[in-house]
């Protein structure tokens, strides 16, 4: 599907140089020349370089998506390591684990058939994870979406994201057997309802946006789509009146300056950091990103702009746009109905997640508690993002076009319209 050439190796070399120079600057700033720091620099650069080279050898699909993500990871780790070397080292470990998960997911999804037959399994697993979160979950920043086990914590919703996309893809692939848009909507809103109960409204909005995109593409009843959009608007209004932390975020979005030392402190510090960076930034180690609470997770974009400049911030946005473009291209060229929807869903998930957090830290929209994919510090979010990327890699090369197999979704829709 995608052409490969020897010249494609040039970006890997540029990325290798970028990591070596940038991480060396961070080491100079932190005055850390111990074996651990040197191991972080060499381990990260070699992992990024080799992972992309290996992908060129084993995959006939789109080899640009991992390269794009590698660039994002480089910027994220450089910034996190500058803010806190210990967290930077942990992020490198998470990245290496994420690369392993990427390849493991790639081979598992590629080798195991009949993913479109397991719709009920996806619903069941999601229900189990939701119930586990409600029973064993811990409340962090107003949302009960973490499970802690022996000092380690993870967010089950990160796994549910992939199950949710697989469920939608399985439903629309097999809609000729059990098409019922009302039952579909009930299951989708049950997912969103669980997230409301957990007070994880950022994820609830993300799930809804992914659903409405896929629903808009594959549902013929436009009135029903508008009805869903109206229902979602009413749920948003209800969330504002039911949850105090939602009202706080809306109020700080409208006017953070009136409480600059209180609830508006985080967003105002983010805006100060962005304005301080200018076009080229203050330079690595010369800014004050630690003035922003939770800067390594929710506000990593603001920290990058402060020390690397608005131009680097624009580059981050462009990387996301290119990743979304590649994902949509994969979806359009994929001839297997299931993987076409999966690639659209995963691309929408990553794109909307980036938009929600980028819009939040720049005060374009109210801030929500989700991370910036591939740049923010975190374990479960990063690993599941790499799992999603591995699935997208399979979709970029897996073209299913057997006349003896089931009809494609487009054929089903054309037959229904006729």
PDB file of C-alpha atoms in Angstrom, residues 45-234:
ATOM      1  CA  UNK A  45      18.224   6.978  20.965  1.00  0.00           C
ATOM      2  CA  UNK A  46      19.030   3.373  20.055  1.00  0.00           C
ATOM      3  CA  UNK A  47      15.509   2.159  20.888  1.00  0.00           C
ATOM      4  CA  UNK A  48      13.903   4.829  18.707  1.00  0.00           C
ATOM      5  CA  UNK A  49      16.345   4.225  15.854  1.00  0.00           C
ATOM      6  CA  UNK A  50      16.202   0.433  15.881  1.00  0.00           C
ATOM      7  CA  UNK A  51      12.432   0.212  16.353  1.00  0.00           C
ATOM      8  CA  UNK A  52      11.873   2.196  13.163  1.00  0.00           C
ATOM      9  CA  UNK A  53      14.501   0.254  11.222  1.00  0.00           C
ATOM     10  CA  UNK A  54      12.988  -3.073  12.285  1.00  0.00           C
ATOM     11  CA  UNK A  55       9.528  -1.911  11.221  1.00  0.00           C
ATOM     12  CA  UNK A  56      10.874  -1.167   7.745  1.00  0.00           C
ATOM     13  CA  UNK A  57      12.042  -4.768   7.489  1.00  0.00           C
ATOM     14  CA  UNK A  58       8.909  -6.542   8.732  1.00  0.00           C
ATOM     15  CA  UNK A  59       5.956  -4.389   7.671  1.00  0.00           C
ATOM     16  CA  UNK A  60       4.736  -3.516   4.211  1.00  0.00           C
ATOM     17  CA  UNK A  61       2.353  -0.924   5.617  1.00  0.00           C
ATOM     18  CA  UNK A  62       2.684   2.723   6.582  1.00  0.00           C
ATOM     19  CA  UNK A  63       6.107   3.106   8.190  1.00  0.00           C
ATOM     20  CA  UNK A  64       5.633   6.812   8.808  1.00  0.00           C
ATOM     21  CA  UNK A  65       3.208   6.580  11.740  1.00  0.00           C
ATOM     22  CA  UNK A  66       5.797   5.086  14.133  1.00  0.00           C
ATOM     23  CA  UNK A  67       8.348   7.628  12.935  1.00  0.00           C
ATOM     24  CA  UNK A  68       5.916  10.481  13.682  1.00  0.00           C
ATOM     25  CA  UNK A  69       5.214   9.091  17.144  1.00  0.00           C
ATOM     26  CA  UNK A  70       8.948   8.613  17.755  1.00  0.00           C
ATOM     27  CA  UNK A  71       9.443  12.322  17.125  1.00  0.00           C
ATOM     28  CA  UNK A  72       6.681  13.154  19.601  1.00  0.00           C
ATOM     29  CA  UNK A  73       8.151  10.792  22.185  1.00  0.00           C
ATOM     30  CA  UNK A  74      11.561  12.374  21.754  1.00  0.00           C
ATOM     31  CA  UNK A  75      10.212  15.847  22.502  1.00  0.00           C
ATOM     32  CA  UNK A  76       8.153  14.564  25.435  1.00  0.00           C
ATOM     33  CA  UNK A  77      10.983  12.632  27.078  1.00  0.00           C
ATOM     34  CA  UNK A  78      13.453  15.488  26.576  1.00  0.00           C
ATOM     35  CA  UNK A  79      11.065  17.855  28.366  1.00  0.00           C
ATOM     36  CA  UNK A  80      10.141  15.412  31.141  1.00  0.00           C
ATOM     37  CA  UNK A  81      13.800  14.517  31.738  1.00  0.00           C
ATOM     38  CA  UNK A  82      14.643  18.226  31.963  1.00  0.00           C
ATOM     39  CA  UNK A  83      11.839  18.804  34.505  1.00  0.00           C
ATOM     40  CA  UNK A  84      12.581  15.744  36.626  1.00  0.00           C
ATOM     41  CA  UNK A  85      15.391  13.276  35.741  1.00  0.00           C
ATOM     42  CA  UNK A  86      13.771  10.517  37.800  1.00  0.00           C
ATOM     43  CA  UNK A  87      10.470  10.857  35.937  1.00  0.00           C
ATOM     44  CA  UNK A  88      12.413  11.087  32.680  1.00  0.00           C
ATOM     45  CA  UNK A  89      14.107   7.778  33.400  1.00  0.00           C
ATOM     46  CA  UNK A  90      10.732   6.171  34.201  1.00  0.00           C
ATOM     47  CA  UNK A  91       9.288   7.570  30.978  1.00  0.00           C
ATOM     48  CA  UNK A  92      12.116   5.982  28.987  1.00  0.00           C
ATOM     49  CA  UNK A  93      11.259   2.639  30.608  1.00  0.00           C
ATOM     50  CA  UNK A  94       7.579   3.148  29.767  1.00  0.00           C
ATOM     51  CA  UNK A  95       8.554   4.016  26.197  1.00  0.00           C
ATOM     52  CA  UNK A  96      10.616   0.833  25.805  1.00  0.00           C
ATOM     53  CA  UNK A  97       7.711  -1.175  27.197  1.00  0.00           C
ATOM     54  CA  UNK A  98       5.405   0.691  24.814  1.00  0.00           C
ATOM     55  CA  UNK A  99       7.558  -0.314  21.836  1.00  0.00           C
ATOM     56  CA  UNK A 100       7.352  -3.935  22.974  1.00  0.00           C
ATOM     57  CA  UNK A 101       3.552  -3.624  23.253  1.00  0.00           C
ATOM     58  CA  UNK A 102       3.439  -2.012  19.800  1.00  0.00           C
ATOM     59  CA  UNK A 103       5.146  -4.989  18.173  1.00  0.00           C
ATOM     60  CA  UNK A 104       3.284  -7.540  20.317  1.00  0.00           C
ATOM     61  CA  UNK A 105      -0.056  -5.986  19.362  1.00  0.00           C
ATOM     62  CA  UNK A 106       1.012  -5.821  15.735  1.00  0.00           C
ATOM     63  CA  UNK A 107       1.767  -9.550  15.548  1.00  0.00           C
ATOM     64  CA  UNK A 108      -1.236 -10.657  17.649  1.00  0.00           C
ATOM     65  CA  UNK A 109      -3.795  -8.644  15.689  1.00  0.00           C
ATOM     66  CA  UNK A 110      -2.209  -9.659  12.392  1.00  0.00           C
ATOM     67  CA  UNK A 111      -2.103 -13.376  13.154  1.00  0.00           C
ATOM     68  CA  UNK A 112      -5.464 -13.865  14.877  1.00  0.00           C
ATOM     69  CA  UNK A 113      -8.509 -13.754  12.533  1.00  0.00           C
ATOM     70  CA  UNK A 114     -12.180 -13.131  13.238  1.00  0.00           C
ATOM     71  CA  UNK A 115     -11.793  -9.920  15.240  1.00  0.00           C
ATOM     72  CA  UNK A 116     -15.091  -8.810  13.738  1.00  0.00           C
ATOM     73  CA  UNK A 117     -16.898 -11.793  15.310  1.00  0.00           C
ATOM     74  CA  UNK A 118     -16.248 -10.921  18.967  1.00  0.00           C
ATOM     75  CA  UNK A 119     -18.648  -8.019  19.521  1.00  0.00           C
ATOM     76  CA  UNK A 120     -20.184  -9.485  22.676  1.00  0.00           C
ATOM     77  CA  UNK A 121     -16.728 -10.185  24.080  1.00  0.00           C
ATOM     78  CA  UNK A 122     -15.772  -6.512  23.713  1.00  0.00           C
ATOM     79  CA  UNK A 123     -18.959  -5.445  25.508  1.00  0.00           C
ATOM     80  CA  UNK A 124     -18.408  -7.975  28.298  1.00  0.00           C
ATOM     81  CA  UNK A 125     -14.777  -7.041  28.905  1.00  0.00           C
ATOM     82  CA  UNK A 126     -15.666  -3.340  28.978  1.00  0.00           C
ATOM     83  CA  UNK A 127     -18.395  -4.019  31.543  1.00  0.00           C
ATOM     84  CA  UNK A 128     -15.987  -5.993  33.741  1.00  0.00           C
ATOM     85  CA  UNK A 129     -13.395  -3.211  33.612  1.00  0.00           C
ATOM     86  CA  UNK A 130     -15.987  -0.540  34.381  1.00  0.00           C
ATOM     87  CA  UNK A 131     -17.329  -2.480  37.376  1.00  0.00           C
ATOM     88  CA  UNK A 132     -13.785  -3.156  38.605  1.00  0.00           C
ATOM     89  CA  UNK A 133     -13.054   0.555  38.474  1.00  0.00           C
ATOM     90  CA  UNK A 134     -16.204   1.421  40.418  1.00  0.00           C
ATOM     91  CA  UNK A 135     -15.475  -1.211  43.085  1.00  0.00           C
ATOM     92  CA  UNK A 136     -11.687  -0.973  43.438  1.00  0.00           C
ATOM     93  CA  UNK A 137     -10.981   2.443  41.909  1.00  0.00           C
ATOM     94  CA  UNK A 138      -9.247   5.351  43.628  1.00  0.00           C
ATOM     95  CA  UNK A 139     -10.367   8.963  43.430  1.00  0.00           C
ATOM     96  CA  UNK A 140      -7.720  11.268  41.946  1.00  0.00           C
ATOM     97  CA  UNK A 141      -8.452  14.903  41.092  1.00  0.00           C
ATOM     98  CA  UNK A 142     -12.196  14.355  41.389  1.00  0.00           C
ATOM     99  CA  UNK A 143     -12.371  11.286  39.091  1.00  0.00           C
ATOM    100  CA  UNK A 144     -12.519   7.634  40.145  1.00  0.00           C
ATOM    101  CA  UNK A 145     -10.650   6.133  37.217  1.00  0.00           C
ATOM    102  CA  UNK A 146      -7.498   4.570  38.698  1.00  0.00           C
ATOM    103  CA  UNK A 147      -6.918   1.105  40.139  1.00  0.00           C
ATOM    104  CA  UNK A 148      -3.913   0.664  42.420  1.00  0.00           C
ATOM    105  CA  UNK A 149      -2.279  -2.735  42.904  1.00  0.00           C
ATOM    106  CA  UNK A 150       0.792  -3.053  45.155  1.00  0.00           C
ATOM    107  CA  UNK A 151       1.998   0.467  44.534  1.00  0.00           C
ATOM    108  CA  UNK A 152       1.287   0.423  40.807  1.00  0.00           C
ATOM    109  CA  UNK A 153      -1.713   2.152  39.279  1.00  0.00           C
ATOM    110  CA  UNK A 154      -3.380   2.015  35.881  1.00  0.00           C
ATOM    111  CA  UNK A 155      -6.480   3.370  34.173  1.00  0.00           C
ATOM    112  CA  UNK A 156      -8.837   0.637  32.899  1.00  0.00           C
ATOM    113  CA  UNK A 157     -10.467   3.220  30.631  1.00  0.00           C
ATOM    114  CA  UNK A 158      -7.336   3.121  28.461  1.00  0.00           C
ATOM    115  CA  UNK A 159      -8.077  -0.535  27.650  1.00  0.00           C
ATOM    116  CA  UNK A 160     -11.780   0.201  27.237  1.00  0.00           C
ATOM    117  CA  UNK A 161     -10.955   2.790  24.550  1.00  0.00           C
ATOM    118  CA  UNK A 162      -9.649   0.061  22.248  1.00  0.00           C
ATOM    119  CA  UNK A 163     -12.487  -2.322  23.161  1.00  0.00           C
ATOM    120  CA  UNK A 164     -14.971   0.460  22.393  1.00  0.00           C
ATOM    121  CA  UNK A 165     -13.540   1.025  18.910  1.00  0.00           C
ATOM    122  CA  UNK A 166     -13.491  -2.731  18.260  1.00  0.00           C
ATOM    123  CA  UNK A 167     -17.119  -2.987  19.399  1.00  0.00           C
ATOM    124  CA  UNK A 168     -18.254  -0.247  17.005  1.00  0.00           C
ATOM    125  CA  UNK A 169     -16.282  -1.818  14.154  1.00  0.00           C
ATOM    126  CA  UNK A 170     -17.741  -5.276  14.854  1.00  0.00           C
ATOM    127  CA  UNK A 171     -21.284  -3.886  15.012  1.00  0.00           C
ATOM    128  CA  UNK A 172     -21.148  -2.017  11.716  1.00  0.00           C
ATOM    129  CA  UNK A 173     -19.329  -4.864  10.002  1.00  0.00           C
ATOM    130  CA  UNK A 174     -22.109  -7.287  10.961  1.00  0.00           C
ATOM    131  CA  UNK A 175     -25.041  -4.881  10.863  1.00  0.00           C
ATOM    132  CA  UNK A 176     -26.843  -7.037   8.293  1.00  0.00           C
ATOM    133  CA  UNK A 177     -27.260  -9.707  11.015  1.00  0.00           C
ATOM    134  CA  UNK A 178     -28.428  -7.676  14.010  1.00  0.00           C
ATOM    135  CA  UNK A 179     -28.835  -4.052  13.033  1.00  0.00           C
ATOM    136  CA  UNK A 180     -30.562  -2.035  15.769  1.00  0.00           C
ATOM    137  CA  UNK A 181     -29.445   1.567  16.163  1.00  0.00           C
ATOM    138  CA  UNK A 182     -31.364   1.942  19.432  1.00  0.00           C
ATOM    139  CA  UNK A 183     -29.554  -0.946  21.093  1.00  0.00           C
ATOM    140  CA  UNK A 184     -26.275   0.389  19.699  1.00  0.00           C
ATOM    141  CA  UNK A 185     -26.971   3.827  21.183  1.00  0.00           C
ATOM    142  CA  UNK A 186     -27.974   2.269  24.512  1.00  0.00           C
ATOM    143  CA  UNK A 187     -24.661   0.380  24.735  1.00  0.00           C
ATOM    144  CA  UNK A 188     -22.667   3.473  23.764  1.00  0.00           C
ATOM    145  CA  UNK A 189     -24.442   5.666  26.312  1.00  0.00           C
ATOM    146  CA  UNK A 190     -23.960   2.951  28.933  1.00  0.00           C
ATOM    147  CA  UNK A 191     -20.202   3.380  28.376  1.00  0.00           C
ATOM    148  CA  UNK A 192     -20.563   7.137  28.724  1.00  0.00           C
ATOM    149  CA  UNK A 193     -22.828   6.695  31.761  1.00  0.00           C
ATOM    150  CA  UNK A 194     -20.173   4.640  33.562  1.00  0.00           C
ATOM    151  CA  UNK A 195     -17.668   7.405  32.854  1.00  0.00           C
ATOM    152  CA  UNK A 196     -20.118   9.955  34.251  1.00  0.00           C
ATOM    153  CA  UNK A 197     -20.426   7.882  37.428  1.00  0.00           C
ATOM    154  CA  UNK A 198     -16.628   7.836  37.662  1.00  0.00           C
ATOM    155  CA  UNK A 199     -16.669  11.607  37.027  1.00  0.00           C
ATOM    156  CA  UNK A 200     -14.199  11.091  34.187  1.00  0.00           C
ATOM    157  CA  UNK A 201     -15.913  13.584  31.911  1.00  0.00           C
ATOM    158  CA  UNK A 202     -12.884  14.090  29.662  1.00  0.00           C
ATOM    159  CA  UNK A 203     -12.979  10.424  28.648  1.00  0.00           C
ATOM    160  CA  UNK A 204     -16.772  10.574  28.349  1.00  0.00           C
ATOM    161  CA  UNK A 205     -16.465  13.398  25.837  1.00  0.00           C
ATOM    162  CA  UNK A 206     -13.756  11.475  23.984  1.00  0.00           C
ATOM    163  CA  UNK A 207     -15.907   8.329  23.730  1.00  0.00           C
ATOM    164  CA  UNK A 208     -18.843  10.324  22.461  1.00  0.00           C
ATOM    165  CA  UNK A 209     -16.814  12.132  19.791  1.00  0.00           C
ATOM    166  CA  UNK A 210     -15.391   8.854  18.458  1.00  0.00           C
ATOM    167  CA  UNK A 211     -18.861   7.319  18.416  1.00  0.00           C
ATOM    168  CA  UNK A 212     -20.466  10.248  16.600  1.00  0.00           C
ATOM    169  CA  UNK A 213     -17.733  10.274  13.929  1.00  0.00           C
ATOM    170  CA  UNK A 214     -18.171   6.570  13.140  1.00  0.00           C
ATOM    171  CA  UNK A 215     -21.946   6.861  13.473  1.00  0.00           C
ATOM    172  CA  UNK A 216     -22.018   9.815  11.070  1.00  0.00           C
ATOM    173  CA  UNK A 217     -20.019   7.895   8.449  1.00  0.00           C
ATOM    174  CA  UNK A 218     -21.936   4.602   8.625  1.00  0.00           C
ATOM    175  CA  UNK A 219     -25.472   5.537   9.721  1.00  0.00           C
ATOM    176  CA  UNK A 220     -28.020   6.562   7.074  1.00  0.00           C
ATOM    177  CA  UNK A 221     -30.617   8.033   9.467  1.00  0.00           C
ATOM    178  CA  UNK A 222     -29.467  11.673   9.748  1.00  0.00           C
ATOM    179  CA  UNK A 223     -32.324  12.605  12.059  1.00  0.00           C
ATOM    180  CA  UNK A 224     -31.191   9.979  14.536  1.00  0.00           C
ATOM    181  CA  UNK A 225     -27.661  11.400  14.392  1.00  0.00           C
ATOM    182  CA  UNK A 226     -28.994  14.868  15.212  1.00  0.00           C
ATOM    183  CA  UNK A 227     -31.036  13.357  18.052  1.00  0.00           C
ATOM    184  CA  UNK A 228     -27.841  11.844  19.484  1.00  0.00           C
ATOM    185  CA  UNK A 229     -26.068  15.172  19.251  1.00  0.00           C
ATOM    186  CA  UNK A 230     -28.942  16.872  21.059  1.00  0.00           C
ATOM    187  CA  UNK A 231     -28.875  14.217  23.770  1.00  0.00           C
ATOM    188  CA  UNK A 232     -25.126  14.696  24.229  1.00  0.00           C
ATOM    189  CA  UNK A 233     -25.628  18.455  24.604  1.00  0.00           C
ATOM    190  CA  UNK A 234     -28.193  17.865  27.340  1.00  0.00           C
TER     191      UNK A 234
END
